[in-house]
Coordinates of C-alpha atoms (C1' of nucleotides) in Angstrom, one line a residue:
Chain A
X1 CA 11.4 19.8 -12.7
X2 CA 13.2 20.9 -9.3
X3 CA 16.1 19.1 -8.8
X4 CA 15.1 18.8 -5.1
X5 CA 17.1 20.4 -2.5
X6 CA 18.9 18.3 -0.1
X7 CA 19.1 18.7 3.7
X8 CA 20.7 15.8 5.5
X9 CA 18.4 13.7 7.2
X10 CA 20.0 13.6 10.8
X11 CA 17.0 13.0 12.9
X12 CA 15.9 9.7 12.9
X13 CA 18.8 8.0 14.3
X14 CA 18.1 4.2 15.2
X15 CA 17.1 3.2 11.7
X16 CA 19.0 1.7 9.2
X17 CA 19.9 3.6 6.3
X18 CA 17.8 2.6 3.8
X19 CA 14.8 3.0 5.9
X20 CA 15.9 6.2 7.2
X21 CA 16.2 7.7 3.1
X22 CA 12.8 5.8 2.6
X23 CA 11.1 7.9 4.9
X24 CA 12.8 11.0 4.4
X25 CA 11.3 11.1 0.6
X26 CA 8.2 9.3 1.7
X27 CA 7.8 12.4 4.1
X28 CA 8.6 14.9 1.5
X29 CA 6.2 13.1 -0.5
X30 CA 3.6 13.7 2.1
X31 CA 4.5 17.4 2.7
X32 CA 4.2 18.4 -1.1
X33 CA 7.5 19.3 -1.2
X34 CA 8.5 16.8 -3.9
X35 CA 5.5 16.7 -6.7
X36 CA 4.5 14.7 -9.3
X37 CA 6.8 15.0 -12.3
X38 CA 9.8 16.4 -10.4
X39 CA 13.0 14.7 -11.6
X40 CA 15.2 13.6 -8.7
X41 CA 18.9 13.9 -8.9
X42 CA 21.2 11.0 -10.1
X43 CA 21.7 8.5 -8.0
X44 CA 25.9 9.0 -7.5
X45 CA 24.9 12.7 -6.2
X46 CA 21.8 11.8 -3.7
X47 CA 24.5 8.8 -2.3
X48 CA 27.0 11.3 -2.0
X49 CA 24.2 14.3 -0.6
X50 CA 22.6 12.1 2.1
X51 CA 25.6 10.3 3.2
X52 CA 25.0 6.9 2.4
X53 CA 26.6 4.7 -0.8
X54 CA 24.4 4.1 -3.5
X55 CA 23.3 0.4 -2.9
X56 CA 21.6 1.8 0.4
X57 CA 20.3 4.9 -1.8
X58 CA 18.8 2.2 -4.1
X59 CA 17.4 0.1 -1.7
X60 CA 15.3 3.2 -0.8
X61 CA 14.6 4.2 -4.2
X62 CA 13.5 1.1 -5.5
X63 CA 11.1 0.5 -2.4
X64 CA 9.5 3.7 -3.2
X65 CA 8.8 2.6 -6.7
X66 CA 7.7 -0.3 -6.0
X67 CA 5.0 1.4 -4.0
X68 CA 4.2 3.5 -6.9
X69 CA 5.9 6.6 -5.9
X70 CA 8.7 6.6 -8.1
X71 CA 9.3 5.9 -11.8
X72 CA 12.7 4.8 -12.3
X73 CA 13.9 5.0 -15.8
X74 CA 17.0 3.6 -17.3
X75 CA 19.0 6.0 -18.8
X76 CA 16.6 8.8 -17.9
X77 CA 16.3 9.2 -14.0
X78 CA 14.0 8.8 -11.4
X79 CA 10.7 10.7 -11.5
X80 CA 8.2 11.4 -8.6
X81 CA 4.8 9.7 -10.0
X82 CA 1.7 10.6 -8.6
X83 CA 0.5 8.2 -6.2
X84 CA -2.4 5.7 -7.9
X85 CA -4.9 3.5 -6.5
X86 CA -3.3 0.4 -7.8
X87 CA -1.1 0.4 -5.2
X88 CA -3.5 0.7 -2.7
X89 CA -5.1 -2.2 -4.5
X90 CA -2.3 -4.6 -4.2
X91 CA -1.8 -3.9 -0.8
X92 CA -5.1 -4.5 -0.2
X93 CA -5.1 -7.6 -2.0
X94 CA -2.3 -8.6 -0.1
X95 CA -3.4 -7.9 3.3
X96 CA -6.6 -9.8 2.4
X97 CA -4.9 -12.7 0.8
X98 CA -4.7 -15.0 3.7
X99 CA -8.5 -14.9 4.8
X100 CA -11.1 -17.5 3.4
X101 CA -14.1 -16.3 1.5
X102 CA -12.7 -12.8 0.3
X103 CA -14.2 -12.6 -2.8
X104 CA -17.5 -12.4 -1.0
X105 CA -16.5 -10.4 1.8
X106 CA -15.1 -7.8 -0.2
X107 CA -18.6 -7.4 -1.5
X108 CA -19.2 -6.1 1.4
X109 CA -16.9 -3.3 1.3
X110 CA -18.3 -2.5 -2.1
X111 CA -21.8 -1.9 -0.9
X112 CA -20.4 0.0 2.4
X113 CA -19.0 2.4 -0.2
X114 CA -21.6 2.6 -2.8
X115 CA -24.5 3.3 -0.2
X116 CA -22.7 6.3 1.2
X117 CA -21.3 7.2 -2.4
X118 CA -25.1 7.4 -3.4
X119 CA -26.2 9.3 -0.6
X120 CA -23.6 11.6 -0.8
X121 CA -24.3 12.1 -4.8
X122 CA -28.1 12.8 -4.2
X123 CA -26.6 15.9 -2.4
X124 CA -23.5 16.9 -4.1
X125 CA -24.0 15.5 -7.9
X126 CA -23.6 17.8 -10.8
X127 CA -25.9 17.6 -14.0
X128 CA -22.9 16.4 -15.7
X129 CA -22.6 13.8 -13.3
X130 CA -26.1 12.6 -13.8
X131 CA -26.1 12.9 -17.5
X132 CA -22.8 10.6 -17.5
X133 CA -24.7 7.9 -15.4
X134 CA -27.6 8.4 -17.4
X135 CA -25.7 7.8 -20.5
X136 CA -24.2 4.7 -19.2
X137 CA -27.4 3.6 -18.1
X138 CA -28.5 3.8 -21.8
X139 CA -25.4 1.5 -22.8
X140 CA -26.3 -0.9 -20.3
X141 CA -29.8 -1.2 -21.3
X142 CA -28.6 -1.9 -24.9
X143 CA -25.7 -4.3 -24.2
X144 CA -27.2 -6.2 -21.4
X145 CA -26.8 -9.4 -23.6
X146 CA -23.5 -8.8 -24.3
X147 CA -21.3 -10.5 -21.8
X148 CA -18.4 -8.3 -22.3
X149 CA -19.7 -5.2 -22.4
X150 CA -22.3 -5.5 -20.6
X151 CA -20.0 -6.2 -17.7
X152 CA -18.0 -3.1 -18.3
X153 CA -21.0 -0.7 -18.3
X154 CA -22.3 -2.3 -15.3
X155 CA -18.8 -1.6 -13.2
X156 CA -19.0 1.9 -14.9
X157 CA -22.5 2.7 -13.7
X158 CA -21.7 2.2 -10.2
X159 CA -18.2 3.7 -10.6
X160 CA -19.4 6.9 -12.0
X161 CA -22.2 6.9 -8.7
X162 CA -19.0 6.9 -6.6
X163 CA -17.3 9.6 -8.6
X164 CA -20.7 11.7 -8.9
X165 CA -20.3 11.6 -4.6
X166 CA -17.4 14.0 -4.9
X167 CA -15.7 12.2 -2.2
X168 CA -11.8 11.3 -3.0
X169 CA -12.0 9.0 -0.4
X170 CA -14.6 6.8 -1.4
X171 CA -13.2 7.2 -4.7
X172 CA -9.8 5.8 -3.7
X173 CA -11.2 2.9 -1.7
X174 CA -13.4 1.5 -4.6
X175 CA -10.5 1.8 -6.8
X176 CA -8.7 -0.2 -4.5
X177 CA -11.2 -2.9 -4.0
X178 CA -12.2 -2.9 -7.9
X179 CA -9.5 -5.5 -8.8
X180 CA -10.9 -7.9 -6.3
X181 CA -14.4 -7.1 -7.3
X182 CA -13.3 -7.8 -10.8
X183 CA -12.3 -11.3 -9.8
X184 CA -15.6 -12.1 -7.9
X185 CA -17.2 -10.8 -11.2
X186 CA -15.5 -13.0 -13.4
X187 CA -16.2 -16.3 -11.0
X188 CA -19.7 -15.3 -10.8
X189 CA -20.0 -14.7 -14.5
X190 CA -18.9 -17.9 -15.5
X191 CA -22.9 -18.9 -15.2
X192 CA -24.9 -16.5 -13.7
X193 CA -25.7 -14.8 -17.2
X194 CA -27.8 -15.3 -19.9
X195 CA -31.5 -15.5 -18.8
X196 CA -33.5 -12.8 -20.3
X197 CA -35.7 -12.5 -17.1
X198 CA -32.7 -12.0 -15.2
X199 CA -30.9 -9.3 -17.1
X200 CA -34.4 -7.3 -17.3
X201 CA -34.9 -7.3 -13.6
X202 CA -30.9 -6.2 -13.9
X203 CA -31.6 -3.1 -15.8
X204 CA -34.8 -2.1 -13.9
X205 CA -32.6 -2.3 -11.0
X206 CA -30.0 -0.1 -12.4
X207 CA -32.8 2.4 -13.6
X208 CA -34.8 2.7 -10.2
X209 CA -31.3 3.1 -8.6
X210 CA -30.4 6.2 -11.6
X211 CA -34.0 7.4 -10.6
X212 CA -34.0 7.8 -7.1
X213 CA -30.4 9.5 -7.6
X214 CA -32.0 12.3 -9.8
X215 CA -34.6 13.3 -7.7
X216 CA -32.1 13.3 -5.0
X217 CA -33.6 11.2 -2.5
X218 CA -30.7 9.7 -0.7
X219 CA -32.8 7.2 1.7
X220 CA -34.7 5.8 -1.3
X221 CA -31.5 5.9 -3.2
X222 CA -29.8 3.7 -0.9
X223 CA -32.9 1.4 -0.7
X224 CA -32.6 0.9 -3.9
X225 CA -28.8 0.5 -4.3
X226 CA -29.2 -2.2 -1.6
X227 CA -32.0 -4.1 -3.4
X228 CA -29.9 -4.5 -6.4
X229 CA -27.4 -6.1 -4.5
X230 CA -29.9 -8.2 -2.7
X231 CA -31.1 -9.5 -6.0
X232 CA -27.4 -10.3 -7.1
X233 CA -27.1 -12.2 -3.8
X234 CA -30.1 -14.2 -4.6
X235 CA -29.2 -15.0 -8.2
X236 CA -25.6 -16.0 -6.9
X237 CA -26.8 -18.2 -4.5
X238 CA -29.7 -19.8 -6.6
X239 CA -26.7 -20.6 -8.9
X240 CA -25.0 -22.2 -6.7
X241 CA -27.6 -24.3 -5.7
X242 CA -28.0 -25.6 -9.4
X243 CA -24.6 -26.0 -10.1
X244 CA -24.0 -28.3 -7.2
X245 CA -27.4 -30.2 -7.6
X246 CA -26.8 -32.1 -10.9
X247 CA -23.6 -33.5 -10.0
X248 CA -24.1 -35.0 -6.3
X249 CA -21.3 -33.7 -4.4
X250 CA -17.8 -33.1 -6.5
X251 CA -15.2 -33.7 -3.5
Chain B
X1 CA 9.6 -22.7 9.6
X2 CA 9.7 -24.4 6.2
X3 CA 13.1 -22.8 4.5
X4 CA 11.4 -22.1 1.1
X5 CA 12.0 -24.3 -1.8
X6 CA 14.1 -22.2 -4.6
X7 CA 12.9 -22.6 -8.4
X8 CA 14.6 -20.3 -10.7
X9 CA 12.2 -17.8 -11.7
X10 CA 12.7 -18.2 -15.5
X11 CA 9.6 -16.2 -16.2
X12 CA 9.0 -12.4 -16.1
X13 CA 11.4 -11.6 -18.5
X14 CA 11.8 -7.9 -19.3
X15 CA 11.7 -7.0 -16.0
X16 CA 14.8 -5.8 -14.6
X17 CA 16.2 -7.9 -11.7
X18 CA 14.9 -6.5 -8.6
X19 CA 11.4 -6.5 -9.7
X20 CA 11.7 -9.6 -10.8
X21 CA 12.7 -11.1 -7.6
X22 CA 9.9 -8.9 -5.8
X23 CA 7.3 -10.3 -7.8
X24 CA 8.6 -13.8 -7.1
X25 CA 8.0 -13.1 -3.6
X26 CA 5.3 -11.3 -3.6
X27 CA 3.4 -14.1 -5.7
X28 CA 4.6 -16.9 -3.3
X29 CA 2.9 -14.6 -0.6
X30 CA -0.1 -14.6 -2.5
X31 CA -0.7 -18.3 -3.1
X32 CA 0.0 -19.0 0.4
X33 CA 3.1 -20.9 -0.6
X34 CA 5.2 -19.0 2.1
X35 CA 3.1 -18.2 5.4
X36 CA 3.5 -15.9 8.1
X37 CA 6.8 -17.1 10.3
X38 CA 8.6 -18.8 7.7
X39 CA 12.4 -18.0 7.6
X40 CA 14.1 -16.9 4.5
X41 CA 17.2 -18.4 3.5
X42 CA 20.2 -16.4 4.1
X43 CA 21.3 -13.5 1.5
X44 CA 23.9 -14.6 0.2
X45 CA 22.4 -18.1 -0.5
X46 CA 19.0 -16.5 -1.8
X47 CA 21.3 -14.4 -4.2
X48 CA 23.3 -17.7 -5.5
X49 CA 19.7 -19.6 -5.9
X50 CA 18.0 -16.8 -7.7
X51 CA 20.8 -15.7 -9.9
X52 CA 21.3 -12.3 -8.7
X53 CA 23.8 -10.3 -7.0
X54 CA 23.1 -9.6 -3.4
X55 CA 22.6 -5.9 -3.8
X56 CA 19.8 -6.7 -6.1
X57 CA 18.7 -9.1 -4.3
X58 CA 18.8 -6.7 -1.1
X59 CA 16.7 -4.1 -3.1
X60 CA 13.7 -6.9 -3.4
X61 CA 13.5 -7.8 0.1
X62 CA 13.9 -4.5 1.2
X63 CA 11.0 -3.3 -0.9
X64 CA 8.9 -6.1 0.6
X65 CA 9.8 -5.4 4.0
X66 CA 8.8 -1.7 3.4
X67 CA 5.5 -3.1 2.3
X68 CA 5.5 -4.6 5.6
X69 CA 5.6 -8.5 4.2
X70 CA 8.7 -9.1 5.6
X71 CA 10.4 -8.9 8.8
X72 CA 14.0 -8.6 8.4
X73 CA 15.9 -8.8 11.8
X74 CA 19.9 -8.3 11.8
X75 CA 21.7 -10.6 13.0
X76 CA 18.8 -13.1 12.3
X77 CA 17.4 -13.1 8.8
X78 CA 13.9 -12.5 7.2
X79 CA 10.7 -13.5 8.3
X80 CA 7.6 -13.7 6.5
X81 CA 5.1 -11.3 8.2
X82 CA 1.3 -11.3 8.5
X83 CA 0.5 -8.6 6.5
X84 CA -1.6 -6.0 8.6
X85 CA -3.5 -3.1 7.8
X86 CA -0.8 -0.5 8.8
X87 CA 0.8 -1.0 5.3
X88 CA -2.4 -0.2 3.9
X89 CA -2.8 2.5 6.2
X90 CA 0.5 4.4 4.8
X91 CA -0.6 3.5 1.2
X92 CA -3.8 5.2 1.6
X93 CA -2.1 8.2 3.4
X94 CA 0.0 8.8 0.6
X95 CA -2.7 8.4 -1.9
X96 CA -5.1 10.8 -0.2
X97 CA -2.0 13.0 0.3
X98 CA -2.2 15.3 -2.2
X99 CA -6.1 16.1 -2.1
X100 CA -7.8 18.8 0.0
X101 CA -9.8 18.6 3.0
X102 CA -8.8 15.0 3.5
X103 CA -9.9 14.8 7.0
X104 CA -13.0 15.7 6.2
X105 CA -13.2 13.4 3.2
X106 CA -12.3 10.6 5.2
X107 CA -14.7 10.5 7.4
X108 CA -17.0 9.7 4.7
X109 CA -15.2 6.7 4.5
X110 CA -15.6 6.2 8.1
X111 CA -19.7 6.5 7.7
X112 CA -19.4 4.0 4.8
X113 CA -17.9 1.1 6.6
X114 CA -19.3 1.7 10.0
X115 CA -22.9 1.9 8.4
X116 CA -22.6 -1.4 6.5
X117 CA -20.2 -2.8 9.2
X118 CA -23.4 -2.3 11.8
X119 CA -26.4 -3.7 9.7
X120 CA -23.6 -6.9 9.1
X121 CA -23.4 -7.0 13.0
X122 CA -27.3 -6.7 13.3
X123 CA -27.2 -10.3 11.9
X124 CA -24.1 -12.0 12.6
X125 CA -22.8 -10.6 15.9
X126 CA -22.1 -13.3 18.5
X127 CA -23.1 -12.5 22.0
X128 CA -19.5 -12.2 23.0
X129 CA -19.1 -9.3 20.6
X130 CA -22.7 -7.6 22.2
X131 CA -21.1 -7.9 26.0
X132 CA -17.5 -6.1 24.4
X133 CA -19.5 -3.8 23.1
X134 CA -21.6 -2.9 25.7
X135 CA -18.4 -3.1 28.2
X136 CA -17.1 -0.6 26.1
X137 CA -20.1 1.6 26.2
X138 CA -20.0 1.3 30.0
X139 CA -16.3 2.5 30.3
X140 CA -17.4 5.3 27.5
X141 CA -19.9 6.7 30.2
X142 CA -17.7 6.7 32.9
X143 CA -14.9 8.4 31.4
X144 CA -16.5 10.8 29.0
X145 CA -15.2 13.7 31.0
X146 CA -11.5 12.4 30.6
X147 CA -10.3 13.6 27.0
X148 CA -7.9 10.9 27.0
X149 CA -9.6 7.8 27.9
X150 CA -12.9 8.6 26.8
X151 CA -11.3 9.6 23.1
X152 CA -9.7 6.0 23.4
X153 CA -13.2 4.4 24.7
X154 CA -15.0 5.9 21.7
X155 CA -12.8 4.7 19.4
X156 CA -12.6 1.3 20.8
X157 CA -16.4 1.4 20.6
X158 CA -16.4 2.2 16.9
X159 CA -13.9 -0.6 16.0
X160 CA -15.8 -3.3 18.5
X161 CA -18.9 -2.7 15.7
X162 CA -16.9 -3.3 13.0
X163 CA -15.3 -6.3 14.1
X164 CA -18.8 -7.6 15.3
X165 CA -19.8 -7.6 11.5
X166 CA -17.2 -10.3 11.1
X167 CA -16.3 -9.0 7.7
X168 CA -12.3 -8.8 7.1
X169 CA -12.7 -6.7 4.5
X170 CA -14.5 -3.9 6.6
X171 CA -12.1 -4.4 9.3
X172 CA -8.7 -3.9 7.4
X173 CA -10.1 -1.0 5.6
X174 CA -11.6 0.6 8.7
X175 CA -8.0 -0.2 10.2
X176 CA -6.6 1.4 7.3
X177 CA -8.5 4.9 7.4
X178 CA -8.0 5.1 11.2
X179 CA -4.6 6.6 11.3
X180 CA -6.3 9.3 9.0
X181 CA -9.1 9.3 11.3
X182 CA -7.2 9.6 14.8
X183 CA -5.4 12.6 12.9
X184 CA -9.3 14.4 11.9
X185 CA -9.9 13.6 15.6
X186 CA -7.4 15.0 17.2
X187 CA -7.7 18.3 15.2
X188 CA -11.5 18.0 16.2
X189 CA -11.0 17.2 19.6
X190 CA -9.0 20.9 20.1
X191 CA -11.8 22.4 21.3
X192 CA -14.9 20.6 20.9
X193 CA -14.8 18.8 24.1
X194 CA -15.9 19.3 27.5
X195 CA -19.3 21.0 27.5
X196 CA -21.6 18.5 29.8
X197 CA -24.3 18.8 27.7
X198 CA -22.7 17.3 24.5
X199 CA -21.0 15.0 26.2
X200 CA -24.1 14.1 27.6
X201 CA -25.6 13.8 24.1
X202 CA -22.6 12.0 23.1
X203 CA -23.2 9.1 25.6
X204 CA -26.7 8.8 24.6
X205 CA -26.0 8.3 21.5
X206 CA -23.6 5.6 21.6
X207 CA -26.3 3.8 24.1
X208 CA -28.9 4.4 21.3
X209 CA -26.5 2.8 18.6
X210 CA -26.0 -0.2 20.8
X211 CA -29.6 -0.6 21.9
X212 CA -30.4 -1.0 18.3
X213 CA -27.6 -2.9 17.7
X214 CA -28.7 -5.5 20.5
X215 CA -32.2 -5.6 19.3
X216 CA -30.5 -6.5 15.7
X217 CA -32.7 -4.3 14.0
X218 CA -30.4 -2.5 10.9
X219 CA -32.1 -0.1 10.0
X220 CA -33.1 1.3 13.2
X221 CA -29.1 0.7 13.8
X222 CA -27.7 2.3 11.0
X223 CA -30.4 5.3 11.5
X224 CA -28.9 5.7 15.0
X225 CA -25.5 5.6 14.2
X226 CA -25.8 8.6 11.3
X227 CA -28.0 10.4 13.7
X228 CA -24.4 9.7 15.9
X229 CA -22.3 11.3 13.1
X230 CA -24.7 14.1 12.0
X231 CA -24.2 15.3 16.3
X232 CA -20.9 15.0 15.6
X233 CA -20.6 17.3 12.2
X234 CA -23.0 19.9 13.8
X235 CA -20.9 20.5 16.5
X236 CA -18.1 20.6 14.5
X237 CA -19.9 23.6 12.4
X238 CA -21.0 25.4 15.8
X239 CA -17.3 25.3 16.7
X240 CA -16.1 26.3 13.7
X241 CA -17.7 29.5 13.7
X242 CA -17.6 30.3 17.6
X243 CA -14.2 30.0 16.9
X244 CA -13.6 32.2 14.3
X245 CA -16.4 34.7 16.2
X246 CA -14.6 36.5 19.0
X247 CA -11.0 37.1 17.0
X248 CA -12.7 38.5 13.6
X249 CA -10.2 37.0 11.0
X250 CA -7.0 35.7 11.9
X251 CA -5.4 35.9 8.5
Chain C
dT1 C1' 22.7 24.0 -46.3
dG2 C1' 20.2 20.4 -44.9
dC3 C1' 20.1 15.6 -42.9
dC4 C1' 21.7 11.5 -41.0
dT5 C1' 24.9 9.0 -38.6
dT6 C1' 28.1 8.5 -34.7
dA7 C1' 30.5 9.4 -30.7
dG8 C1' 30.5 10.7 -25.9
dA9 C1' 28.5 12.2 -21.7
dG10 C1' 25.6 11.1 -18.0
dT11 C1' 21.6 8.0 -16.5
dG12 C1' 20.2 3.4 -14.0
dG13 C1' 21.4 -1.5 -13.6
dT14 C1' 24.4 -5.3 -11.8
dA15 C1' 28.0 -7.7 -10.1
dA16 C1' 32.1 -9.3 -6.9
dG17 C1' 34.2 -8.3 -2.6
dA18 C1' 35.4 -6.4 1.9
dC19 C1' 34.4 -5.7 6.1
dC20 C1' 31.2 -3.9 10.1
dA21 C1' 27.3 -4.9 13.9
dC22 C1' 24.5 -7.8 16.0
dG23 C1' 22.1 -12.3 17.9
dG24 C1' 22.6 -16.5 19.0
dA25 C1' 24.6 -20.9 20.7
dC26 C1' 28.1 -23.4 22.1
dT27 C1' 32.3 -24.0 25.1
dG28 C1' 34.6 -22.9 29.0
dA29 C1' 35.6 -21.9 33.7
dC30 C1' 33.8 -20.7 38.1
Chain D
dG1 C1' 24.8 -25.5 37.8
dT2 C1' 25.4 -21.2 36.3
dC3 C1' 27.6 -17.4 34.0
dA4 C1' 30.9 -15.5 31.1
dG5 C1' 33.4 -15.2 26.9
dT6 C1' 34.2 -16.4 22.2
dC7 C1' 33.1 -17.8 17.6
dC8 C1' 29.8 -18.3 13.4
dG9 C1' 26.0 -17.0 10.9
dT10 C1' 23.0 -13.4 10.1
dG11 C1' 22.0 -8.7 8.1
dG12 C1' 24.2 -3.8 7.1
dT13 C1' 27.5 -1.4 4.5
dC14 C1' 30.8 0.5 1.4
dT15 C1' 33.9 0.3 -2.6
dT16 C1' 34.6 -0.2 -7.1
dA17 C1' 34.0 -1.3 -11.3
dC18 C1' 31.7 -2.3 -15.4
dC19 C1' 27.2 -3.0 -18.5
dA20 C1' 23.1 -1.3 -20.8
dC21 C1' 20.1 2.5 -21.8
dT22 C1' 19.0 7.6 -23.4
dC23 C1' 19.8 11.8 -24.9
dT24 C1' 22.6 15.1 -27.3
dA25 C1' 25.6 17.5 -30.1
dA26 C1' 29.3 17.4 -33.0
dG27 C1' 30.9 15.7 -37.4
dG28 C1' 30.3 13.9 -41.9
dC29 C1' 27.7 13.0 -45.9
dA30 C1' 24.8 14.2 -49.8

DNA sequence: TGCCTTAGAGTGGTAAGACCACGGACTGAC
DNA sequence: GTCAGTCCGTGGTCTTACCACTCTAAGGCA
């Protein structure tokens, strides 16, 4: 709740006011001088203290808020917010937006993260981590014929593996790509689902991944995981073909 | 150069003005309606057209600029900028800042990206990609005893592999983590370097990675790469030990 | 005495107007 | 033809004022 101390940002000449104020706060956030939950001074006081006008200060604060670093509440004040991965996700989406085939391409990033994560998890996963994954696996097996809960369990399974890796960086990046993953998943699920042979293979694949992890065998775990992704890829291709076959060419 | 058409953003009630304008532009950017290079209307006209005051509009534009989506030039105007990975890098840095051991942890992300990238590269790399990597390898071999250029060539080698994967997502994420990688690298390089035995092993390791890639053998390429990372890790540990050994404990 | 209502103070949200600083283009002189 | 100066359009900033929201505390009522 410390109301931040003010030191006039006399460095950083050449940058315009708002940008100066922006970097001022960003640096305090990076250095840990401002922690989540801290309340900033009132805008009028801050503007005075930093030697800028209120609109300029607001431009900077608003920018920080858009980045998810600040939580500005009408009538209450501005509070430092713990940076979550949602901003990262948005930034990534914006970066990747202009590129073609993003939804497929982001799958490569997913494979990259998960394969490394499961290797780390083989070394680092705690018993609790493994139990959690086992639990999700059970849910997965039970709900594999329900699209919604089944899809959720599927995602939870993979997320739990990444979490078990104990790597914050992998976790954050995985969270960042997950909104795009979701879009890809939704697009894919439209018609891929609901053939018993497929779903049972899917559950088996997950089980094998888990077993390799439980045996703490990195190479086999990664292999099982890659196998699982290959199956998904294969299914997708089959589906594409069967989708385009009946109606010749649509545009 | 299309000066954007204006449609009053009458949806999105409940959000404050600046945020409304922000999402207004963000959505146009995502949908491709605004392309890189486009010039926005003047602030005064935009404010009038969107039905907000100029300070409010500026708060939104400034936020977009901070995100790297807009390039606002004094005296010239505001231009749409191709989203590059630098913002992503900053966002990632901010997300990861509060966590301990980030510099080591981000290495895990690097390994993840590169291992998947080299697998893809084995399938997709063009002859030009391979030539480029070979060229960098030569530079690496020649300059392995110069800290600066050697370090640069090292980075360029790995970047070239990621580029050869042909995956935009992997590339963007790799670029995003590279500033953190740099920090880690600098920290590490302080004293790791300059033992001939080490540097020659380093060059050999790179060469082996390249050869596996040129033979388009994904499994071996990944193995070689992991080996390379392991060596680095081992060196780092040795160094830590030898650093702390001579002078007992320094605080 | 206790609770509810209400008014005030403090906060962010918005608007309008004016002026400054920079960049480019046009026009004039050389 | 070239160069310099001027002018206009642009973003950059400041000031002032007012509105809307939140919380709190004082006051009235039961």
